[in-house]
XYZ file of N, CA, C and O in Angstrom:
828
model
N 0.827 -1.178 0.089
C -0.003 -0.091 -0.037
C 0.909 1.266 -0.058
O 0.587 2.164 -0.593
N 1.953 1.203 0.980
C 2.948 2.477 0.948
C 3.423 2.543 -0.463
O 3.675 3.863 -0.914
N 3.829 1.506 -1.152
C 4.581 1.481 -2.457
C 3.674 2.321 -3.587
O 3.904 3.042 -4.174
N 2.299 1.710 -3.540
C 1.232 2.157 -4.320
C 0.962 3.872 -4.135
O 0.915 4.585 -5.062
N 0.972 4.212 -2.859
C 0.997 5.609 -2.569
C 2.124 6.418 -3.139
O 1.764 7.518 -3.560
N 3.386 5.807 -2.993
C 4.466 6.528 -3.274
C 4.319 6.707 -4.977
O 4.644 7.556 -5.553
N 3.860 5.506 -5.660
C 3.647 5.483 -7.158
C 2.780 6.595 -7.453
O 2.875 7.388 -8.453
N 1.652 6.801 -6.704
C 0.708 7.920 -6.950
C 1.215 9.288 -7.009
O 1.044 10.095 -7.841
N 2.046 9.457 -5.974
C 2.839 10.724 -5.851
C 3.894 10.886 -6.971
O 3.791 12.028 -7.458
N 4.589 9.873 -7.377
C 5.477 10.076 -8.460
C 4.702 10.465 -9.733
O 5.191 11.316 -10.621
N 3.464 9.754 -9.855
C 2.865 9.985 -11.261
C 2.309 11.274 -11.255
O 2.356 12.089 -12.190
N 1.808 11.987 -10.098
C 1.297 13.151 -9.931
C 2.294 14.321 -10.317
O 2.110 15.237 -10.899
N 3.533 14.009 -9.755
C 4.593 14.869 -9.907
C 5.026 15.067 -11.386
O 5.159 16.119 -11.820
N 5.016 13.920 -12.117
C 5.252 14.008 -13.380
C 4.120 14.686 -14.210
O 4.370 15.542 -15.169
N 2.871 14.511 -13.758
C 1.684 15.344 -14.467
C 1.975 16.752 -14.289
O 1.583 17.517 -15.100
N 2.396 17.184 -12.979
C 2.334 18.603 -12.606
C 3.575 19.267 -13.496
O 3.222 20.232 -14.183
N 4.633 18.442 -13.599
C 5.804 19.118 -14.550
C 5.393 19.150 -15.912
O 5.685 20.262 -16.508
N 4.581 18.162 -16.420
C 4.223 18.351 -17.939
C 3.240 19.445 -18.016
O 3.295 20.366 -18.999
N 2.244 19.557 -17.085
C 1.120 20.642 -17.289
C 1.860 21.954 -17.052
O 1.406 22.966 -17.758
N 2.911 22.183 -16.308
C 3.609 23.382 -16.214
C 4.170 23.777 -17.456
O 4.210 24.984 -17.961
N 4.972 22.886 -18.143
C 5.725 23.209 -19.395
C 4.472 23.509 -20.386
O 4.786 24.356 -21.313
N 3.486 22.833 -20.513
C 2.456 23.114 -21.373
C 1.723 24.429 -21.372
O 1.450 25.083 -22.250
N 1.449 24.880 -20.062
C 1.009 26.084 -19.700
C 1.791 27.165 -20.254
O 1.280 28.225 -20.706
N 3.157 26.971 -19.949
C 4.218 27.995 -20.362
C 3.985 28.159 -21.831
O 4.237 29.282 -22.317
N 4.023 27.143 -22.515
C 4.085 27.124 -23.993
C 2.683 27.683 -24.438
O 2.804 28.448 -25.519
N 1.667 27.384 -23.821
C 0.531 28.107 -24.319
C 0.386 29.457 -24.199
O -0.042 30.308 -25.060
N 0.940 29.995 -22.999
C 1.114 31.387 -22.781
C 1.755 32.094 -23.882
O 1.618 33.049 -24.390
N 3.038 31.324 -24.080
C 3.917 31.794 -25.125
C 3.265 32.116 -26.381
O 3.504 32.949 -27.282
N 2.315 30.951 -26.719
C 1.769 30.844 -28.061
C 0.933 32.065 -28.189
O 0.699 32.607 -29.309
N 0.169 32.446 -26.982
C -0.836 33.543 -27.166
C -0.031 34.797 -27.322
O -0.602 35.749 -27.965
N 1.178 35.081 -26.573
C 1.916 36.321 -26.846
C 2.299 36.415 -28.394
O 2.267 37.548 -28.996
N 2.771 35.228 -28.695
C 3.270 35.209 -30.392
C 2.165 35.684 -31.255
O 2.409 36.299 -32.184
N 1.026 35.051 -31.126
C -0.201 35.284 -31.808
C -0.395 37.047 -31.807
O -0.675 37.532 -32.927
N -0.306 37.458 -30.589
C -0.718 39.005 -30.690
C 0.340 39.685 -31.445
O 0.115 40.870 -32.046
N 1.692 39.297 -31.161
C 2.774 40.043 -31.707
C 2.599 39.903 -33.388
O 2.808 40.714 -34.207
N 2.415 38.507 -33.749
C 2.104 38.333 -35.189
C 1.137 39.102 -35.934
O 1.291 39.668 -36.962
N -0.064 39.345 -35.237
C -1.173 40.167 -35.853
C -0.729 41.424 -35.847
O -1.052 42.211 -36.803
N -0.123 41.958 -34.891
C 0.328 43.461 -34.954
C 1.331 43.637 -35.911
O 1.470 44.826 -36.348
N 2.108 42.818 -36.335
C 3.162 42.924 -37.235
C 2.726 42.659 -38.667
O 3.515 42.735 -39.530
N 1.388 42.195 -38.845
C 1.092 41.791 -40.059
C 1.628 40.671 -40.441
O 1.625 40.270 -41.730
N 1.918 39.656 -39.729
C 2.378 38.337 -40.275
C 1.146 37.434 -40.655
O 0.121 37.576 -40.057
N 1.262 36.690 -41.900
C 0.308 35.898 -42.065
C -0.082 34.823 -41.149
O 0.757 34.273 -40.629
N -1.539 34.650 -40.909
C -1.983 33.716 -39.840
C -3.044 32.734 -40.601
O -3.938 32.371 -39.975
N -2.762 32.474 -41.698
C -3.704 31.563 -42.533
C -3.457 30.162 -42.001
O -2.577 29.576 -41.781
N -4.553 29.510 -41.980
C -4.729 28.020 -41.174
C -4.878 27.210 -42.308
O -5.283 27.563 -43.579
N -4.506 25.962 -42.144
C -4.706 24.733 -42.927
C -6.199 24.517 -42.931
O -6.864 24.701 -41.897
N -6.677 23.987 -44.143
C -8.130 23.544 -44.068
C -8.151 22.125 -43.945
O -7.637 21.367 -44.574
N -8.637 21.658 -42.603
C -8.558 20.267 -42.033
C -9.075 19.178 -43.228
O -8.389 18.261 -43.433
N -10.233 19.672 -43.827
C -10.871 18.604 -44.899
C -10.183 18.299 -45.815
O -10.420 17.443 -46.838
N -8.898 19.298 -46.153
C -8.323 19.086 -47.433
C -6.885 18.585 -47.311
O -6.220 18.339 -48.082
N -6.603 18.080 -45.953
C -5.449 17.430 -45.627
C -5.537 15.797 -45.846
O -6.478 15.367 -45.928
N -4.165 15.315 -45.554
C -4.188 13.765 -45.564
C -5.104 13.228 -44.739
O -5.177 13.716 -43.429
N -5.791 12.147 -44.938
C -6.547 11.619 -43.804
C -8.138 11.379 -44.209
O -8.891 10.812 -43.396
N -8.408 12.237 -45.250
C -9.894 12.442 -45.761
C -9.862 11.365 -46.724
O -9.763 11.360 -47.851
N -10.561 10.180 -46.263
C -10.685 8.894 -46.940
C -11.949 8.268 -46.795
O -12.643 8.654 -45.865
N -12.348 7.598 -47.871
C -13.599 6.870 -47.838
C -13.502 5.704 -46.770
O -12.514 5.038 -46.722
N -14.495 5.158 -46.145
C -15.980 5.715 -46.376
C -16.198 6.909 -45.431
O -17.367 7.418 -45.606
N -15.562 7.107 -44.574
C -15.726 8.099 -43.442
C -15.549 9.626 -43.982
O -16.071 10.494 -43.269
N -14.749 9.699 -44.964
C -14.375 11.200 -45.411
C -13.530 11.759 -44.362
O -12.651 11.064 -43.748
N -13.742 13.121 -44.089
C -12.844 13.734 -43.039
C -13.256 13.318 -41.617
O -14.509 13.371 -41.232
N -12.277 12.727 -40.991
C -12.723 12.086 -39.522
C -12.332 13.059 -38.328
O -11.318 13.150 -38.121
N -13.410 13.608 -37.896
C -13.407 14.360 -36.792
C -14.734 14.361 -35.970
O -15.509 15.529 -35.983
N -15.006 13.262 -35.555
C -16.432 13.090 -34.754
C -16.667 14.044 -33.688
O -17.848 14.318 -33.414
N -15.660 14.561 -32.994
C -15.835 15.409 -31.957
C -15.724 16.741 -32.386
O -15.976 17.815 -31.491
N -15.336 17.150 -33.554
C -15.349 18.479 -34.013
C -14.261 19.344 -33.156
O -14.255 20.468 -33.299
N -13.159 18.714 -33.040
C -11.992 19.407 -32.682
C -11.509 20.467 -33.518
O -11.123 21.686 -33.038
N -11.431 20.204 -34.843
C -10.823 21.165 -35.631
C -11.647 22.199 -35.995
O -11.168 23.177 -36.775
N -12.990 22.312 -35.783
C -13.811 23.367 -35.937
C -14.047 24.430 -34.808
O -14.587 25.398 -35.141
N -13.291 24.146 -33.776
C -13.358 24.972 -32.545
C -11.954 25.816 -32.471
O -11.397 26.053 -33.394
N -11.729 26.167 -31.205
C -10.540 26.978 -31.000
C -9.852 26.344 -29.707
O -9.507 27.104 -28.772
N -9.729 25.071 -29.681
C -9.194 24.311 -28.685
C -7.828 24.696 -28.425
O -7.506 24.903 -27.242
N -7.072 24.973 -29.340
C -5.686 25.581 -29.262
C -5.362 26.327 -30.477
O -5.838 26.091 -31.608
N -4.501 27.343 -30.427
C -4.314 28.270 -31.510
C -2.781 28.672 -31.658
O -2.306 28.998 -30.622
N -2.326 28.786 -32.780
C -0.842 29.377 -32.958
C -1.108 30.335 -34.117
O -2.025 30.493 -34.815
N -0.156 31.431 -34.223
C 0.024 32.241 -35.266
C -0.168 32.045 -36.567
O -0.849 32.260 -37.599
N 0.476 30.661 -36.976
C 0.369 30.075 -38.171
C -0.509 28.894 -38.258
O -0.522 28.164 -39.308
N -1.412 28.731 -37.465
C -2.215 27.569 -37.250
C -3.417 27.897 -36.234
O -3.683 27.437 -35.137
N -4.258 28.693 -36.725
C -5.298 29.339 -36.066
C -6.447 28.254 -35.477
O -6.856 28.421 -34.409
N -6.621 27.316 -36.308
C -7.531 26.281 -35.687
C -6.738 25.006 -35.091
O -7.337 24.147 -34.773
N -5.601 25.238 -34.854
C -4.824 24.304 -34.133
C -4.791 22.862 -34.871
O -4.358 21.858 -34.296
N -5.043 22.758 -36.181
C -4.894 21.458 -36.744
C -3.515 20.826 -36.932
O -3.505 19.539 -36.562
N -2.526 21.647 -36.963
C -1.186 20.922 -36.875
C -0.986 20.188 -35.483
O -0.455 19.062 -35.777
N -1.199 20.948 -34.609
C -1.223 20.314 -33.127
C -2.164 18.979 -33.060
O -1.712 17.866 -32.630
N -3.344 19.276 -33.620
C -4.428 18.153 -33.535
C -3.890 16.885 -34.285
O -4.068 15.773 -33.912
N -3.393 17.075 -35.457
C -2.997 15.997 -36.420
C -1.772 15.290 -35.783
O -1.514 14.109 -35.836
N -0.855 16.039 -35.208
C 0.429 15.590 -34.495
C 0.028 14.680 -33.258
O 0.392 13.485 -33.024
N -1.007 15.321 -32.523
C -1.548 14.372 -31.367
C -2.195 13.025 -31.720
O -1.924 12.072 -31.204
N -2.973 13.278 -32.916
C -3.730 12.209 -33.536
C -2.755 11.031 -33.830
O -2.982 9.784 -33.628
N -1.608 11.314 -34.764
C -0.850 10.286 -35.021
C 0.092 9.663 -33.884
O 0.318 8.584 -33.791
N 0.530 10.600 -32.890
C 1.280 10.214 -31.827
C 0.399 9.249 -30.937
O 0.821 7.959 -30.501
N -0.898 9.568 -30.680
C -1.768 8.743 -29.877
C -1.957 7.358 -30.550
O -2.245 6.279 -29.935
N -2.259 7.540 -31.994
C -2.578 6.345 -32.826
C -1.374 5.385 -32.761
O -1.645 4.059 -32.740
N -0.101 5.902 -32.750
C 1.066 4.890 -32.870
C 1.231 4.244 -31.632
O 1.494 2.813 -31.346
N 1.042 5.002 -30.617
C 0.991 4.341 -29.027
C -0.167 3.196 -29.081
O 0.120 2.271 -28.599
N -1.378 3.553 -29.586
C -2.418 2.637 -29.517
C -2.246 1.446 -30.311
O -2.476 0.378 -29.906
N -1.540 1.395 -31.382
C -1.066 0.390 -32.114
C -0.237 -0.532 -31.443
O -0.584 -1.737 -31.424
N 0.694 -0.010 -30.790
C 1.692 -0.936 -29.984
C 0.924 -1.247 -28.753
O 1.053 -2.425 -28.516
N 0.028 -0.423 -28.308
C -0.577 -0.909 -27.066
C -1.412 -2.170 -27.375
O -1.794 -3.092 -26.597
N -2.357 -2.113 -28.458
C -3.214 -3.100 -28.779
C -2.579 -4.473 -28.946
O -2.978 -5.601 -28.785
N -1.223 -4.395 -29.617
C -0.481 -5.606 -29.788
C 0.105 -6.021 -28.474
O 0.081 -7.352 -28.256
N 0.616 -5.133 -27.815
C 1.099 -5.360 -26.498
C 0.127 -6.048 -25.503
O 0.541 -6.942 -24.818
N -1.107 -5.743 -25.499
C -2.102 -6.290 -24.575
C -2.441 -7.721 -25.153
O -2.929 -8.512 -24.201
N -1.972 -8.185 -26.196
C -2.339 -9.552 -26.545
C -0.953 -10.239 -26.181
O -1.168 -11.296 -25.659
N 0.176 -9.878 -26.623
C 1.236 -10.427 -26.455
C 1.614 -10.768 -24.757
O 2.123 -11.708 -24.506
N 1.353 -9.777 -23.939
C 1.692 -9.786 -22.669
C 0.850 -11.015 -21.982
O 1.240 -11.353 -20.865
N -0.139 -11.501 -22.596
C -0.762 -12.817 -21.941
C 0.220 -13.774 -22.096
O 0.032 -14.639 -21.259
N 1.085 -13.841 -22.989
C 2.091 -15.015 -23.198
C 3.461 -14.682 -22.731
O 4.152 -15.517 -22.323
N 3.830 -13.308 -22.870
C 5.238 -13.069 -22.633
C 5.193 -12.051 -21.484
O 4.692 -11.022 -21.453
N 6.247 -12.374 -20.566
C 6.585 -11.538 -19.327
C 7.866 -11.114 -19.288
O 8.739 -11.989 -19.415
N 8.062 -9.803 -18.983
C 9.410 -9.420 -18.926
C 10.047 -9.764 -17.663
O 9.279 -9.953 -16.613
N 11.397 -9.850 -17.393
C 11.979 -10.274 -16.206
C 11.581 -9.313 -14.895
O 11.611 -8.163 -15.245
N 11.163 -9.776 -13.924
C 10.702 -9.112 -12.885
C 9.346 -8.964 -12.859
O 8.710 -8.431 -11.716
N 8.715 -9.305 -13.967
C 7.123 -8.975 -14.077
C 6.331 -10.335 -14.234
O 5.268 -10.157 -14.757
N 7.114 -11.386 -13.820
C 6.381 -12.847 -14.065
C 5.054 -12.902 -13.565
O 4.000 -13.538 -13.925
N 4.885 -12.338 -12.163
C 3.653 -12.474 -11.571
C 2.507 -11.397 -11.672
O 1.543 -11.371 -11.011
N 3.000 -10.498 -12.642
C 1.997 -9.217 -12.817
C 0.971 -9.840 -13.883
O 1.304 -10.315 -14.901
N -0.401 -9.596 -13.750
C -1.405 -10.078 -14.750
C -1.280 -9.149 -15.869
O -0.615 -7.990 -15.939
N -1.942 -9.685 -16.808
C -1.916 -8.801 -18.063
C -3.112 -7.945 -18.097
O -3.970 -8.040 -17.236
N -2.913 -7.012 -18.983
C -4.019 -5.899 -19.127
C -4.058 -4.964 -18.097
O -3.260 -4.816 -17.301
N -5.312 -4.522 -17.836
C -5.591 -3.345 -17.023
C -5.249 -3.856 -15.516
O -4.834 -2.993 -14.644
N -5.318 -4.938 -15.242
C -5.118 -5.579 -13.907
C -3.757 -5.315 -13.395
O -3.556 -5.414 -12.150
N -2.691 -5.089 -14.331
C -1.327 -4.937 -13.979
C -1.311 -3.760 -12.997
O -0.210 -3.665 -12.311
N -2.269 -2.749 -13.263
C -2.086 -1.602 -12.333
C -2.480 -1.802 -10.858
O -2.286 -0.956 -9.800
N -3.047 -3.087 -10.596
C -3.447 -3.219 -9.274
C -2.131 -3.920 -8.483
O -2.332 -3.982 -7.216
N -1.183 -4.190 -9.021
C -0.007 -4.673 -8.437
C 1.188 -3.638 -8.251
O 1.271 -2.625 -8.990
N 2.037 -3.780 -7.166
C 3.109 -2.985 -7.020
C 4.015 -2.844 -7.966
O 4.394 -1.648 -8.630
N 4.473 -3.836 -8.629
C 5.359 -3.883 -9.754
C 4.835 -3.102 -11.035
O 5.473 -2.239 -11.733
N 3.470 -3.451 -11.349
C 2.779 -2.976 -12.530
C 2.730 -1.397 -12.514
O 2.906 -0.758 -13.302
N 2.108 -1.064 -11.202
C 1.998 0.404 -10.903
C 3.007 1.220 -10.958
O 3.230 2.328 -11.444
N 4.259 0.641 -10.286
C 5.436 1.307 -10.316
C 6.101 1.603 -11.663
O 6.579 2.520 -12.169
N 5.923 0.435 -12.490
C 6.549 0.512 -13.866
C 5.662 1.596 -14.675
O 6.332 2.309 -15.554
N 4.496 1.547 -14.547
C 3.618 2.539 -15.176
C 3.812 3.937 -14.870
O 3.992 4.838 -15.806
N 3.916 4.140 -13.507
C 4.362 5.518 -13.000
C 5.548 5.979 -13.683
O 5.689 7.340 -14.117
N 6.527 5.270 -13.553
C 8.025 5.661 -14.080
C 7.811 5.900 -15.677
O 8.363 6.771 -16.145
N 6.955 5.030 -16.354
C 6.849 5.429 -17.863
C 5.976 6.620 -18.033
O 6.389 7.423 -18.931
N 4.929 6.899 -17.333
C 4.391 8.092 -17.390
C 5.198 9.470 -17.245
O 5.211 10.434 -17.879
N 6.005 9.454 -16.080
C 7.061 10.445 -15.855
C 7.982 10.731 -16.923
O 8.108 11.874 -17.295
N 8.498 9.679 -17.647
C 9.603 9.718 -18.554
C 8.696 10.306 -19.822
O 9.409 11.290 -20.527
N 7.842 9.704 -20.206
C 7.036 10.338 -21.533
C 6.543 11.639 -21.268
O 6.619 12.530 -22.133
N 6.023 12.058 -20.234
C 5.430 13.225 -19.764
C 6.525 14.435 -19.943
O 6.268 15.448 -20.471
N 7.706 14.156 -19.481
C 8.791 15.019 -19.638
C 9.278 15.319 -21.004
O 9.337 16.320 -21.483
N 9.230 14.105 -21.937
C 9.559 14.193 -23.372
C 8.487 15.050 -23.993
O 8.812 15.910 -24.952
N 7.314 14.688 -23.799
C 6.219 15.429 -24.409
C 6.156 16.827 -24.112
O 5.904 17.664 -24.924
N 6.411 17.167 -22.854
C 6.347 18.497 -22.442
C 7.486 19.387 -23.140
O 7.094 20.421 -23.609
N 8.753 18.771 -23.354
C 9.763 19.508 -23.993
C 9.540 19.628 -25.502
O 9.628 20.748 -25.996
N 8.869 18.648 -25.954
C 8.492 18.746 -27.577
C 7.400 19.833 -27.627
O 7.450 20.473 -28.498
N 6.588 19.798 -26.781
C 5.367 20.664 -26.812
C 5.952 22.212 -26.713
O 5.492 23.278 -27.317
N 6.806 22.427 -25.779
C 7.328 23.658 -25.371
C 8.134 24.234 -26.404
O 8.119 25.460 -26.785
N 9.102 23.576 -27.078
C 9.969 24.067 -28.317
C 9.318 23.977 -29.603
O 9.771 24.428 -30.607
N 7.994 23.461 -29.682
C 7.169 23.619 -30.915
C 7.481 22.370 -31.982
O 6.878 22.350 -32.971
N 8.433 21.463 -31.609
C 8.714 20.302 -32.572
C 7.575 19.455 -33.008
O 7.316 18.983 -33.823
N 6.704 19.129 -31.838
C 5.689 18.342 -31.611
C 4.647 18.900 -32.752
O 4.243 18.059 -33.531
N 4.263 19.996 -32.888
C 3.426 20.583 -33.644
C 3.725 20.784 -35.131
O 3.031 20.482 -36.086
N 5.041 21.341 -35.344
C 5.556 21.727 -36.569
C 5.828 20.481 -37.369
O 5.634 20.476 -38.662
N 5.931 19.286 -36.845
C 6.320 18.101 -37.704
C 5.007 17.553 -38.219
O 5.057 16.630 -39.063
N 3.874 17.776 -37.591
C 2.608 17.267 -37.945
C 2.664 15.669 -37.781
O 1.920 14.838 -38.496
N 3.503 15.210 -36.913
C 3.701 14.019 -36.800
C 4.440 12.997 -37.885
O 4.397 11.889 -37.829
N 4.956 13.770 -38.826
C 5.571 13.157 -39.950
C 7.113 13.153 -39.493
O 7.632 14.111 -39.546
N 7.764 12.027 -39.603
C 9.178 11.756 -39.255
C 9.878 11.440 -40.602
O 10.953 10.898 -40.525
N 9.164 11.550 -41.810
C 9.901 11.349 -43.028
C 9.957 9.779 -43.358
O 9.155 8.957 -42.939
N 11.174 9.316 -44.019
C 11.414 7.840 -44.173
C 12.743 7.488 -43.609
O 13.661 7.144 -44.364
N 12.741 7.207 -42.366
C 14.032 6.831 -41.768
C 14.599 5.707 -41.979
O 15.834 5.363 -41.869
N 13.865 4.802 -42.680
C 14.467 3.340 -43.070
C 14.720 3.360 -44.751
O 15.095 2.358 -45.271
N 14.438 4.515 -45.291
C 14.765 4.766 -46.665
C 14.018 3.576 -47.610
O 14.418 3.094 -48.404
N 12.649 3.426 -47.220
C 11.975 2.365 -47.797
C 11.237 2.933 -49.106
O 10.994 2.180 -50.092
N 11.179 4.294 -49.356
C 10.706 4.836 -50.384
C 9.238 4.925 -50.523
O 8.748 4.835 -51.690
N 8.551 4.665 -49.393
C 7.088 4.440 -49.550
C 6.287 5.604 -48.550
O 5.081 5.279 -48.540
N 7.038 6.603 -48.131
C 6.226 7.501 -47.386
C 5.669 8.467 -48.100
O 6.155 9.708 -48.177
N 4.506 8.179 -48.799
C 3.876 9.121 -49.675
C 2.366 9.166 -49.152
O 2.192 8.811 -47.826
N 1.584 9.933 -49.794
C 0.286 10.278 -49.362
C -0.499 8.994 -48.984
O -1.469 8.919 -48.030
N -0.488 7.929 -49.854
C -1.267 6.814 -49.629
C -0.720 6.127 -48.519
O -1.647 5.655 -47.515
N 0.502 6.014 -48.196
C 1.083 5.491 -47.078
C 0.507 6.162 -45.804
O 0.148 5.594 -44.734
N 0.533 7.687 -45.834
C 0.099 8.252 -44.717
C -1.548 8.139 -44.296
O -1.817 8.131 -43.246
N -2.090 7.960 -45.354
C -3.674 7.845 -45.261
C -3.743 6.270 -44.474
O -4.717 6.136 -43.638
N -3.025 5.301 -44.930
C -3.105 3.959 -44.335
C -2.779 4.098 -42.828
O -3.389 3.472 -42.007
N -1.661 4.829 -42.719
C -1.207 4.874 -41.180
C -2.317 5.578 -40.317
O -2.452 5.171 -39.325
N -2.968 6.576 -40.837
C -3.754 7.428 -40.159
C -5.136 6.526 -39.786
O -5.688 6.392 -38.666
N -5.477 5.675 -40.767
C -6.718 4.768 -40.712
C -6.239 3.737 -39.589
O -7.224 3.329 -38.890
N -5.122 3.242 -39.861
C -4.816 2.165 -38.723
C -4.610 2.791 -37.396
O -4.806 2.181 -36.407
N -4.275 3.869 -37.289
C -4.081 4.636 -35.951
C -5.581 4.817 -35.421
O -5.733 4.525 -34.208
N -6.576 5.191 -36.120
C -7.851 5.443 -35.729
C -8.433 3.905 -35.186
O -9.033 3.912 -34.272
N -8.109 3.097 -35.911
C -8.847 1.806 -35.749
C -8.254 1.291 -34.290
O -8.866 0.814 -33.420
N -6.763 1.560 -34.061
C -6.143 1.039 -32.957
C -6.625 1.696 -31.806
O -6.750 0.895 -30.650
N -7.009 3.019 -31.863
C -7.410 3.705 -30.635
C -8.767 3.162 -30.114
O -9.007 2.983 -28.997
N -9.633 2.787 -31.117
C -10.943 2.332 -30.721
C -10.628 0.788 -30.084
O -11.335 0.253 -29.340
N -9.715 0.084 -30.858
C -9.357 -1.428 -30.355
C -9.040 -1.286 -28.942
O -9.365 -2.262 -28.089
N -8.030 -0.414 -28.736
C -7.356 -0.391 -27.280
C -8.619 0.025 -26.344
O -8.750 -0.631 -25.209
N -9.509 0.956 -26.803
C -10.566 1.392 -25.819
C -11.399 0.139 -25.574
O -11.907 0.009 -24.441
N -11.762 -0.634 -26.732
C -12.616 -1.927 -26.325
C -11.816 -2.808 -25.753
O -12.774 -3.426 -24.783
N -10.757 -3.101 -25.783
C -10.070 -4.031 -24.993
C -10.187 -3.702 -23.376
O -10.344 -4.736 -22.573
N -9.809 -2.451 -23.017
C -9.925 -1.931 -21.664
C -11.308 -2.028 -21.264
O -11.397 -2.410 -19.960
N -12.263 -1.512 -21.870
C -13.643 -1.496 -21.364
C -14.135 -3.157 -21.190
O -14.754 -3.246 -20.125
N -13.753 -3.997 -22.062
C -14.273 -5.254 -21.959
C -13.522 -5.841 -20.800
O -14.347 -6.748 -20.071
N -12.294 -5.590 -20.601
C -11.568 -5.957 -19.341
C -12.206 -5.539 -18.094
O -12.442 -6.438 -17.079
N -12.533 -4.230 -18.107
C -13.274 -3.759 -16.766
C -14.457 -4.227 -16.559
O -14.952 -4.752 -15.413
N -15.258 -4.615 -17.606
C -16.706 -5.360 -17.379
C -16.622 -6.844 -17.168
O -17.295 -7.233 -16.081
N -15.575 -7.586 -17.763
C -15.683 -8.993 -17.600
C -14.504 -9.619 -16.556
O -14.476 -10.780 -16.017
N -13.453 -8.699 -16.411
C -12.312 -9.036 -15.699
C -11.186 -9.999 -16.441
O -10.384 -10.539 -15.707
N -11.493 -10.231 -17.627
C -10.665 -10.927 -18.489
C -9.790 -10.103 -19.518
O -10.228 -9.172 -19.883
N -8.509 -10.642 -19.820
C -7.602 -9.865 -20.563
C -7.996 -10.005 -22.113
O -8.940 -10.705 -22.374
N -7.245 -9.499 -22.923
C -7.697 -9.482 -24.465
C -7.611 -10.809 -24.986
O -8.652 -11.176 -25.706
N -6.833 -11.833 -24.674
C -6.740 -13.061 -25.055
C -7.992 -14.020 -24.276
O -8.602 -14.780 -25.085
N -8.134 -13.698 -23.080
C -9.217 -14.583 -22.378
C -10.565 -14.163 -22.904
O -11.509 -14.958 -22.788
N -10.599 -12.855 -23.431
C -11.956 -12.546 -24.054
C -12.415 -13.306 -25.063
O -13.517 -13.716 -25.711
N -11.245 -13.997 -25.973
C -11.707 -14.838 -26.971
C -11.702 -16.340 -26.481
O -11.925 -17.208 -27.378
N -11.812 -16.502 -25.256
C -11.946 -18.069 -24.723
C -10.863 -18.820 -24.942
O -10.891 -19.986 -24.655
N -9.551 -18.090 -25.096
C -8.251 -18.964 -25.108
C -7.477 -18.875 -23.740
O -7.627 -18.140 -22.942
């Protein structure tokens, strides 16, 4: 119980540091926006429905309408689409790894985690909760740094073709986005099903 309490404090600390960096970056963004407007700098935004990711049968995918509001804004990105697209890709990539990981962990355990259950139940154990807290802190600090210096948003989530496969084109980007979206729903389904039944992703299949 003491270890779980410590884990909660560590996780909270990581969240506070990340939130502070994001708040600082948002304040800087608002100041930059005012300066840009007064200096006559172009503040034209991207048109979301004309960007990569608008594919059949769903067309432009924004079920909650984030890109139509003013959730976040920058001088060169008034509707925050660059930020939203970067967030969509990054969360989608994590979801793709998570959906596979929630299946693999039923069969494969890392050293030191042999007794940790698979799926959401891992957070109910000391080892699982501590590992998760450490992961949240590390990722939170990295994300906060990228958000603060602007690389997270400006990249639009695109990292080019690091393996020189010669296939990082619009077709590939559309496929990646669609797989990202499917994976986010898949992980949500896996977690909700486990919460309701108490069974991990593989046990849900009766295996």
